[in-house]
Amino acid sequence: MIPLPRDFYLQDTIVVARKLLGKILIHNTPEGVISGRIVETEAYLRGDPACHANRGMTERNKVMFGPPGHAYVYFTYGMHFCMNAVTQPEGIAEAVLLRALEPLEGVELMRRNRKMNERKDLCGGPGKLTQALGVGRVHNGVDLTDSCLIVADSEEITDIVETTRIGIREFTDKPWRFYSKQHLEWVSRR
DNA sequence: ACATCGATCTACT
DNA sequence: GTAGATCGATGTA
């Protein structure tokens, strides 16, 4: 599995969000490899009130201001982690939220992490996929091109549905959520 | 110091 | 369709 190069994350963030569809997120854990195909993403841009970094750098969002190709993992709702891939050069805070995966390797580990058996319940949502892969606080800031958590190159998806983003209160009209039409069954919502 | 609420999920109606 | 869980980052005083 070849990690996507850092340059990949220097493209326009919306382009990155679309091109990440089909790619493979891989977590190498002591228990074994857990991986899935990315099938749903959202873009968060500068100047976007829904973007965590919009009001400047804070302790929580500082990874978004760092170099591209790193993971921005944050804790929310008192119980969930969400994972992003940071895009754009250092100093410019944009990112792509990973919202759903098609489970590939380590499905039994996912079942154990999630306390769920149905394949469809394992990775179909941003909080679900981090729990399934065992991704949390310690992964905030790790290098997605060279660490235990990587995004590997794979097929290009061309049949993409774009919709508005989920769970935000501002900029709700922007069509910056993307999912693969050929992986509908793994997507969090249609 | 303190109040608010979130890029969510589950269980229950 | 919606309430409740649960906690720390953030904004206001």
PDB file of C-alpha atoms (C1' of nucleotides) in Angstrom:
ATOM      1  CA  MET A   1       0.000   0.000   0.000  1.00  0.00           C
ATOM      2  CA  ILE A   2       1.503   3.305  -1.160  1.00  0.00           C
ATOM      3  CA  PRO A   3       0.579   6.379   0.891  1.00  0.00           C
ATOM      4  CA  LEU A   4      -0.675   9.353  -1.081  1.00  0.00           C
ATOM      5  CA  PRO A   5       2.186  11.890  -1.375  1.00  0.00           C
ATOM      6  CA  ARG A   6       2.076  15.108   0.595  1.00  0.00           C
ATOM      7  CA  ASP A   7       1.551  17.084  -2.640  1.00  0.00           C
ATOM      8  CA  PHE A   8      -1.836  15.418  -2.986  1.00  0.00           C
ATOM      9  CA  TYR A   9      -3.047  17.527  -0.053  1.00  0.00           C
ATOM     10  CA  LEU A  10      -1.869  20.776  -1.666  1.00  0.00           C
ATOM     11  CA  GLN A  11      -4.568  20.640  -4.320  1.00  0.00           C
ATOM     12  CA  ASP A  12      -7.731  22.685  -3.911  1.00  0.00           C
ATOM     13  CA  THR A  13      -9.499  21.325  -0.814  1.00  0.00           C
ATOM     14  CA  ILE A  14     -12.664  20.550  -2.760  1.00  0.00           C
ATOM     15  CA  VAL A  15     -10.585  18.601  -5.272  1.00  0.00           C
ATOM     16  CA  VAL A  16      -8.934  16.706  -2.404  1.00  0.00           C
ATOM     17  CA  ALA A  17     -12.339  15.931  -0.881  1.00  0.00           C
ATOM     18  CA  ARG A  18     -13.501  14.457  -4.201  1.00  0.00           C
ATOM     19  CA  LYS A  19     -10.276  12.597  -4.938  1.00  0.00           C
ATOM     20  CA  LEU A  20     -10.120  11.037  -1.476  1.00  0.00           C
ATOM     21  CA  LEU A  21     -13.213   9.024  -2.435  1.00  0.00           C
ATOM     22  CA  GLY A  22     -12.022   5.505  -3.291  1.00  0.00           C
ATOM     23  CA  LYS A  23      -8.744   5.844  -1.349  1.00  0.00           C
ATOM     24  CA  ILE A  24      -7.923   3.555   1.583  1.00  0.00           C
ATOM     25  CA  LEU A  25      -7.565   4.621   5.211  1.00  0.00           C
ATOM     26  CA  ILE A  26      -5.291   2.189   7.040  1.00  0.00           C
ATOM     27  CA  HIS A  27      -4.585   1.938  10.755  1.00  0.00           C
ATOM     28  CA  ASN A  28      -1.731  -0.368  11.757  1.00  0.00           C
ATOM     29  CA  THR A  29      -2.522  -1.378  15.316  1.00  0.00           C
ATOM     30  CA  PRO A  30      -0.744  -3.804  17.648  1.00  0.00           C
ATOM     31  CA  GLU A  31      -3.824  -6.003  17.308  1.00  0.00           C
ATOM     32  CA  GLY A  32      -3.684  -5.992  13.509  1.00  0.00           C
ATOM     33  CA  VAL A  33      -4.441  -3.935  10.443  1.00  0.00           C
ATOM     34  CA  ILE A  34      -7.786  -2.153  10.190  1.00  0.00           C
ATOM     35  CA  SER A  35      -8.684  -0.471   6.924  1.00  0.00           C
ATOM     36  CA  GLY A  36     -11.548   0.840   4.847  1.00  0.00           C
ATOM     37  CA  ARG A  37     -12.297   2.568   1.573  1.00  0.00           C
ATOM     38  CA  ILE A  38     -13.222   6.241   1.916  1.00  0.00           C
ATOM     39  CA  VAL A  39     -16.701   6.697   0.434  1.00  0.00           C
ATOM     40  CA  GLU A  40     -17.943   9.984   1.958  1.00  0.00           C
ATOM     41  CA  THR A  41     -16.152  13.284   2.717  1.00  0.00           C
ATOM     42  CA  GLU A  42     -16.816  16.940   3.507  1.00  0.00           C
ATOM     43  CA  ALA A  43     -14.649  19.972   2.728  1.00  0.00           C
ATOM     44  CA  TYR A  44     -14.025  22.735   5.302  1.00  0.00           C
ATOM     45  CA  LEU A  45     -12.457  25.858   3.848  1.00  0.00           C
ATOM     46  CA  ARG A  46     -11.000  29.136   5.035  1.00  0.00           C
ATOM     47  CA  GLY A  47     -13.594  31.884   5.199  1.00  0.00           C
ATOM     48  CA  ASP A  48     -16.181  29.217   5.979  1.00  0.00           C
ATOM     49  CA  PRO A  49     -18.026  29.882   9.271  1.00  0.00           C
ATOM     50  CA  ALA A  50     -18.640  26.140   9.689  1.00  0.00           C
ATOM     51  CA  CYS A  51     -14.874  25.496   9.667  1.00  0.00           C
ATOM     52  CA  HIS A  52     -13.319  25.085  13.117  1.00  0.00           C
ATOM     53  CA  ALA A  53     -10.366  27.254  12.139  1.00  0.00           C
ATOM     54  CA  ASN A  54     -12.474  30.169  10.961  1.00  0.00           C
ATOM     55  CA  ARG A  55     -12.007  32.219  14.131  1.00  0.00           C
ATOM     56  CA  GLY A  56      -8.280  31.805  14.302  1.00  0.00           C
ATOM     57  CA  MET A  57      -5.893  29.290  15.801  1.00  0.00           C
ATOM     58  CA  THR A  58      -6.794  27.647  19.110  1.00  0.00           C
ATOM     59  CA  GLU A  59      -5.423  24.747  21.091  1.00  0.00           C
ATOM     60  CA  ARG A  60      -7.984  22.435  19.507  1.00  0.00           C
ATOM     61  CA  ASN A  61      -7.613  23.411  15.847  1.00  0.00           C
ATOM     62  CA  LYS A  62      -3.883  24.210  15.627  1.00  0.00           C
ATOM     63  CA  VAL A  63      -3.138  21.075  13.574  1.00  0.00           C
ATOM     64  CA  MET A  64      -5.292  22.542  10.803  1.00  0.00           C
ATOM     65  CA  PHE A  65      -2.773  25.390  10.523  1.00  0.00           C
ATOM     66  CA  GLY A  66       0.134  22.967  10.235  1.00  0.00           C
ATOM     67  CA  PRO A  67       1.538  21.169   7.193  1.00  0.00           C
ATOM     68  CA  PRO A  68      -0.717  19.253   4.786  1.00  0.00           C
ATOM     69  CA  GLY A  69      -1.197  15.498   4.944  1.00  0.00           C
ATOM     70  CA  HIS A  70      -1.611  15.316   8.711  1.00  0.00           C
ATOM     71  CA  ALA A  71      -4.635  14.111  10.700  1.00  0.00           C
ATOM     72  CA  TYR A  72      -6.805  16.599  12.563  1.00  0.00           C
ATOM     73  CA  VAL A  73      -8.704  14.529  15.146  1.00  0.00           C
ATOM     74  CA  TYR A  74     -11.067  16.263  17.563  1.00  0.00           C
ATOM     75  CA  PHE A  75     -13.383  15.207  20.360  1.00  0.00           C
ATOM     76  CA  THR A  76     -17.032  16.235  20.221  1.00  0.00           C
ATOM     77  CA  TYR A  77     -20.427  15.712  21.848  1.00  0.00           C
ATOM     78  CA  GLY A  78     -18.667  14.432  24.933  1.00  0.00           C
ATOM     79  CA  MET A  79     -18.084  11.034  23.372  1.00  0.00           C
ATOM     80  CA  HIS A  80     -17.061  11.018  19.725  1.00  0.00           C
ATOM     81  CA  PHE A  81     -13.923  11.631  17.705  1.00  0.00           C
ATOM     82  CA  CYS A  82     -13.955  12.964  14.160  1.00  0.00           C
ATOM     83  CA  MET A  83     -11.034  12.703  11.759  1.00  0.00           C
ATOM     84  CA  ASN A  84      -9.895  15.083   9.028  1.00  0.00           C
ATOM     85  CA  ALA A  85      -7.066  15.187   6.507  1.00  0.00           C
ATOM     86  CA  VAL A  86      -5.387  18.611   6.633  1.00  0.00           C
ATOM     87  CA  THR A  87      -4.945  20.320   3.256  1.00  0.00           C
ATOM     88  CA  GLN A  88      -3.119  23.445   2.016  1.00  0.00           C
ATOM     89  CA  PRO A  89       0.346  24.744   2.969  1.00  0.00           C
ATOM     90  CA  GLU A  90       1.302  25.494   6.551  1.00  0.00           C
ATOM     91  CA  GLY A  91      -0.520  28.598   7.746  1.00  0.00           C
ATOM     92  CA  ILE A  92      -3.674  27.958   5.720  1.00  0.00           C
ATOM     93  CA  ALA A  93      -6.242  26.011   7.719  1.00  0.00           C
ATOM     94  CA  GLU A  94      -8.414  23.815   5.515  1.00  0.00           C
ATOM     95  CA  ALA A  95      -9.304  20.146   5.870  1.00  0.00           C
ATOM     96  CA  VAL A  96     -11.420  17.256   4.649  1.00  0.00           C
ATOM     97  CA  LEU A  97     -13.650  15.425   7.149  1.00  0.00           C
ATOM     98  CA  LEU A  98     -13.806  11.659   6.589  1.00  0.00           C
ATOM     99  CA  ARG A  99     -17.462  10.671   7.068  1.00  0.00           C
ATOM    100  CA  ALA A 100     -17.761   7.035   5.985  1.00  0.00           C
ATOM    101  CA  LEU A 101     -15.755   3.986   4.944  1.00  0.00           C
ATOM    102  CA  GLU A 102     -16.468   0.672   3.310  1.00  0.00           C
ATOM    103  CA  PRO A 103     -14.921  -1.817   5.789  1.00  0.00           C
ATOM    104  CA  LEU A 104     -12.050  -3.793   4.219  1.00  0.00           C
ATOM    105  CA  GLU A 105      -9.454  -5.332   6.567  1.00  0.00           C
ATOM    106  CA  GLY A 106      -9.826  -6.046  10.273  1.00  0.00           C
ATOM    107  CA  VAL A 107     -13.595  -6.305  10.287  1.00  0.00           C
ATOM    108  CA  GLU A 108     -13.551  -8.433  13.441  1.00  0.00           C
ATOM    109  CA  LEU A 109     -11.499  -5.757  15.216  1.00  0.00           C
ATOM    110  CA  MET A 110     -14.011  -3.169  14.037  1.00  0.00           C
ATOM    111  CA  ARG A 111     -16.851  -5.251  15.458  1.00  0.00           C
ATOM    112  CA  ARG A 112     -15.068  -5.457  18.768  1.00  0.00           C
ATOM    113  CA  ASN A 113     -14.269  -1.707  18.833  1.00  0.00           C
ATOM    114  CA  ARG A 114     -17.826  -0.771  17.887  1.00  0.00           C
ATOM    115  CA  LYS A 115     -19.680  -3.429  19.866  1.00  0.00           C
ATOM    116  CA  MET A 116     -21.761  -3.910  16.733  1.00  0.00           C
ATOM    117  CA  ASN A 117     -22.040  -6.818  14.319  1.00  0.00           C
ATOM    118  CA  GLU A 118     -23.696  -5.440  11.215  1.00  0.00           C
ATOM    119  CA  ARG A 119     -21.118  -4.430   8.602  1.00  0.00           C
ATOM    120  CA  LYS A 120     -23.273  -1.453   7.702  1.00  0.00           C
ATOM    121  CA  ASP A 121     -23.096  -0.124  11.281  1.00  0.00           C
ATOM    122  CA  LEU A 122     -19.300  -0.199  11.512  1.00  0.00           C
ATOM    123  CA  CYS A 123     -18.038   2.818   9.555  1.00  0.00           C
ATOM    124  CA  GLY A 124     -21.076   4.733   8.268  1.00  0.00           C
ATOM    125  CA  GLY A 125     -20.530   8.028  10.071  1.00  0.00           C
ATOM    126  CA  PRO A 126     -17.623  10.200  11.239  1.00  0.00           C
ATOM    127  CA  GLY A 127     -17.827   9.082  14.869  1.00  0.00           C
ATOM    128  CA  LYS A 128     -18.349   5.467  13.889  1.00  0.00           C
ATOM    129  CA  LEU A 129     -15.337   5.171  11.631  1.00  0.00           C
ATOM    130  CA  THR A 130     -12.914   6.580  14.206  1.00  0.00           C
ATOM    131  CA  GLN A 131     -14.266   4.183  16.827  1.00  0.00           C
ATOM    132  CA  ALA A 132     -14.088   1.234  14.398  1.00  0.00           C
ATOM    133  CA  LEU A 133     -10.465   1.985  13.500  1.00  0.00           C
ATOM    134  CA  GLY A 134      -9.447   2.845  17.052  1.00  0.00           C
ATOM    135  CA  VAL A 135      -8.561   6.415  16.113  1.00  0.00           C
ATOM    136  CA  GLY A 136      -8.598   8.985  18.928  1.00  0.00           C
ATOM    137  CA  ARG A 137      -6.811  11.802  20.717  1.00  0.00           C
ATOM    138  CA  VAL A 138      -3.330  10.308  20.245  1.00  0.00           C
ATOM    139  CA  HIS A 139      -3.706  10.486  16.477  1.00  0.00           C
ATOM    140  CA  ASN A 140      -4.252  14.228  16.376  1.00  0.00           C
ATOM    141  CA  GLY A 141      -1.397  15.577  14.251  1.00  0.00           C
ATOM    142  CA  VAL A 142       0.014  12.283  12.946  1.00  0.00           C
ATOM    143  CA  ASP A 143       1.435  12.221   9.430  1.00  0.00           C
ATOM    144  CA  LEU A 144      -0.938  10.474   7.026  1.00  0.00           C
ATOM    145  CA  THR A 145       1.940   9.898   4.606  1.00  0.00           C
ATOM    146  CA  ASP A 146       4.153   8.131   7.150  1.00  0.00           C
ATOM    147  CA  SER A 147       2.771   6.802  10.446  1.00  0.00           C
ATOM    148  CA  CYS A 148       0.585   4.041  11.854  1.00  0.00           C
ATOM    149  CA  LEU A 149      -2.323   5.882  10.242  1.00  0.00           C
ATOM    150  CA  ILE A 150      -2.083   6.452   6.494  1.00  0.00           C
ATOM    151  CA  VAL A 151      -4.194   7.121   3.442  1.00  0.00           C
ATOM    152  CA  ALA A 152      -3.165   4.847   0.586  1.00  0.00           C
ATOM    153  CA  ASP A 153      -3.656   5.376  -3.113  1.00  0.00           C
ATOM    154  CA  SER A 154      -6.352   3.356  -4.844  1.00  0.00           C
ATOM    155  CA  GLU A 155      -9.025   3.704  -7.472  1.00  0.00           C
ATOM    156  CA  GLU A 156     -10.358   7.013  -8.716  1.00  0.00           C
ATOM    157  CA  ILE A 157     -14.088   7.537  -8.221  1.00  0.00           C
ATOM    158  CA  THR A 158     -15.786   9.537 -10.972  1.00  0.00           C
ATOM    159  CA  ASP A 159     -19.446   8.983 -10.151  1.00  0.00           C
ATOM    160  CA  ILE A 160     -19.769  11.453  -7.267  1.00  0.00           C
ATOM    161  CA  VAL A 161     -22.885  12.813  -5.599  1.00  0.00           C
ATOM    162  CA  GLU A 162     -22.534  16.259  -4.022  1.00  0.00           C
ATOM    163  CA  THR A 163     -24.836  17.526  -1.288  1.00  0.00           C
ATOM    164  CA  THR A 164     -24.866  20.058   1.524  1.00  0.00           C
ATOM    165  CA  ARG A 165     -22.908  19.255   4.682  1.00  0.00           C
ATOM    166  CA  ILE A 166     -24.409  17.525   7.703  1.00  0.00           C
ATOM    167  CA  GLY A 167     -24.648  18.760  11.290  1.00  0.00           C
ATOM    168  CA  ILE A 168     -23.622  22.392  10.767  1.00  0.00           C
ATOM    169  CA  ARG A 169     -25.598  25.587  11.432  1.00  0.00           C
ATOM    170  CA  GLU A 170     -23.840  28.036   9.120  1.00  0.00           C
ATOM    171  CA  PHE A 171     -23.050  27.933   5.415  1.00  0.00           C
ATOM    172  CA  THR A 172     -25.582  25.128   5.128  1.00  0.00           C
ATOM    173  CA  ASP A 173     -26.137  25.924   1.463  1.00  0.00           C
ATOM    174  CA  LYS A 174     -22.634  24.968   0.325  1.00  0.00           C
ATOM    175  CA  PRO A 175     -22.516  21.671  -1.636  1.00  0.00           C
ATOM    176  CA  TRP A 176     -19.305  20.501  -0.032  1.00  0.00           C
ATOM    177  CA  ARG A 177     -20.263  16.983   0.980  1.00  0.00           C
ATOM    178  CA  PHE A 178     -19.306  14.245  -1.452  1.00  0.00           C
ATOM    179  CA  TYR A 179     -20.017  10.549  -1.691  1.00  0.00           C
ATOM    180  CA  SER A 180     -19.415   7.730  -4.146  1.00  0.00           C
ATOM    181  CA  LYS A 181     -22.534   6.675  -6.009  1.00  0.00           C
ATOM    182  CA  GLN A 182     -21.201   3.139  -6.408  1.00  0.00           C
ATOM    183  CA  HIS A 183     -20.755   2.749  -2.637  1.00  0.00           C
ATOM    184  CA  LEU A 184     -24.193   3.979  -1.572  1.00  0.00           C
ATOM    185  CA  GLU A 185     -24.710   1.204   0.969  1.00  0.00           C
ATOM    186  CA  TRP A 186     -21.765   2.423   3.080  1.00  0.00           C
ATOM    187  CA  VAL A 187     -22.658   6.113   3.107  1.00  0.00           C
ATOM    188  CA  SER A 188     -23.971   7.674   6.347  1.00  0.00           C
ATOM    189  CA  ARG A 189     -27.035   9.289   4.735  1.00  0.00           C
ATOM    190  CA  ARG A 190     -28.570   9.702   1.336  1.00  0.00           C
TER     191      ARG A 190
ATOM    192  C1'  DA B   1     -15.011  30.973  37.139  1.00  0.00           C
ATOM    193  C1'  DC B   2     -19.066  29.527  34.734  1.00  0.00           C
ATOM    194  C1'  DA B   3     -22.496  28.499  31.003  1.00  0.00           C
ATOM    195  C1'  DT B   4     -23.029  26.915  26.562  1.00  0.00           C
ATOM    196  C1'  DC B   5     -23.139  23.611  22.975  1.00  0.00           C
ATOM    197  C1'  DG B   6     -21.148  20.776  19.349  1.00  0.00           C
ATOM    198  C1'  DA B   7     -18.558  18.681  11.731  1.00  0.00           C
ATOM    199  C1'  DT B   8     -22.676  12.547  16.671  1.00  0.00           C
ATOM    200  C1'  DC B   9     -24.794   8.123  17.874  1.00  0.00           C
ATOM    201  C1'  DT B  10     -28.075   5.087  19.998  1.00  0.00           C
ATOM    202  C1'  DA B  11     -32.270   3.636  21.701  1.00  0.00           C
ATOM    203  C1'  DC B  12     -36.802   4.225  21.990  1.00  0.00           C
ATOM    204  C1'  DT B  13     -41.593   5.774  20.285  1.00  0.00           C
TER     205       DT B  13
ATOM    206  C1'  DG C   1     -38.832  11.559  14.612  1.00  0.00           C
ATOM    207  C1'  DT C   2     -36.488  12.855  18.848  1.00  0.00           C
ATOM    208  C1'  DA C   3     -34.417  12.718  23.567  1.00  0.00           C
ATOM    209  C1'  DG C   4     -30.518  11.690  26.253  1.00  0.00           C
ATOM    210  C1'  DA C   5     -25.725  10.648  26.846  1.00  0.00           C
ATOM    211  C1'  DT C   6     -21.384  13.127  28.200  1.00  0.00           C
ATOM    212  C1'  DC C   7     -17.209  16.390  28.391  1.00  0.00           C
ATOM    213  C1'  DG C   8     -13.958  19.693  27.101  1.00  0.00           C
ATOM    214  C1'  DA C   9     -13.099  23.690  24.125  1.00  0.00           C
ATOM    215  C1'  DT C  10     -14.675  28.120  23.763  1.00  0.00           C
ATOM    216  C1'  DG C  11     -16.599  32.551  24.771  1.00  0.00           C
ATOM    217  C1'  DT C  12     -18.154  35.776  28.115  1.00  0.00           C
ATOM    218  C1'  DA C  13     -17.546  37.997  32.863  1.00  0.00           C
TER     219       DA C  13
END
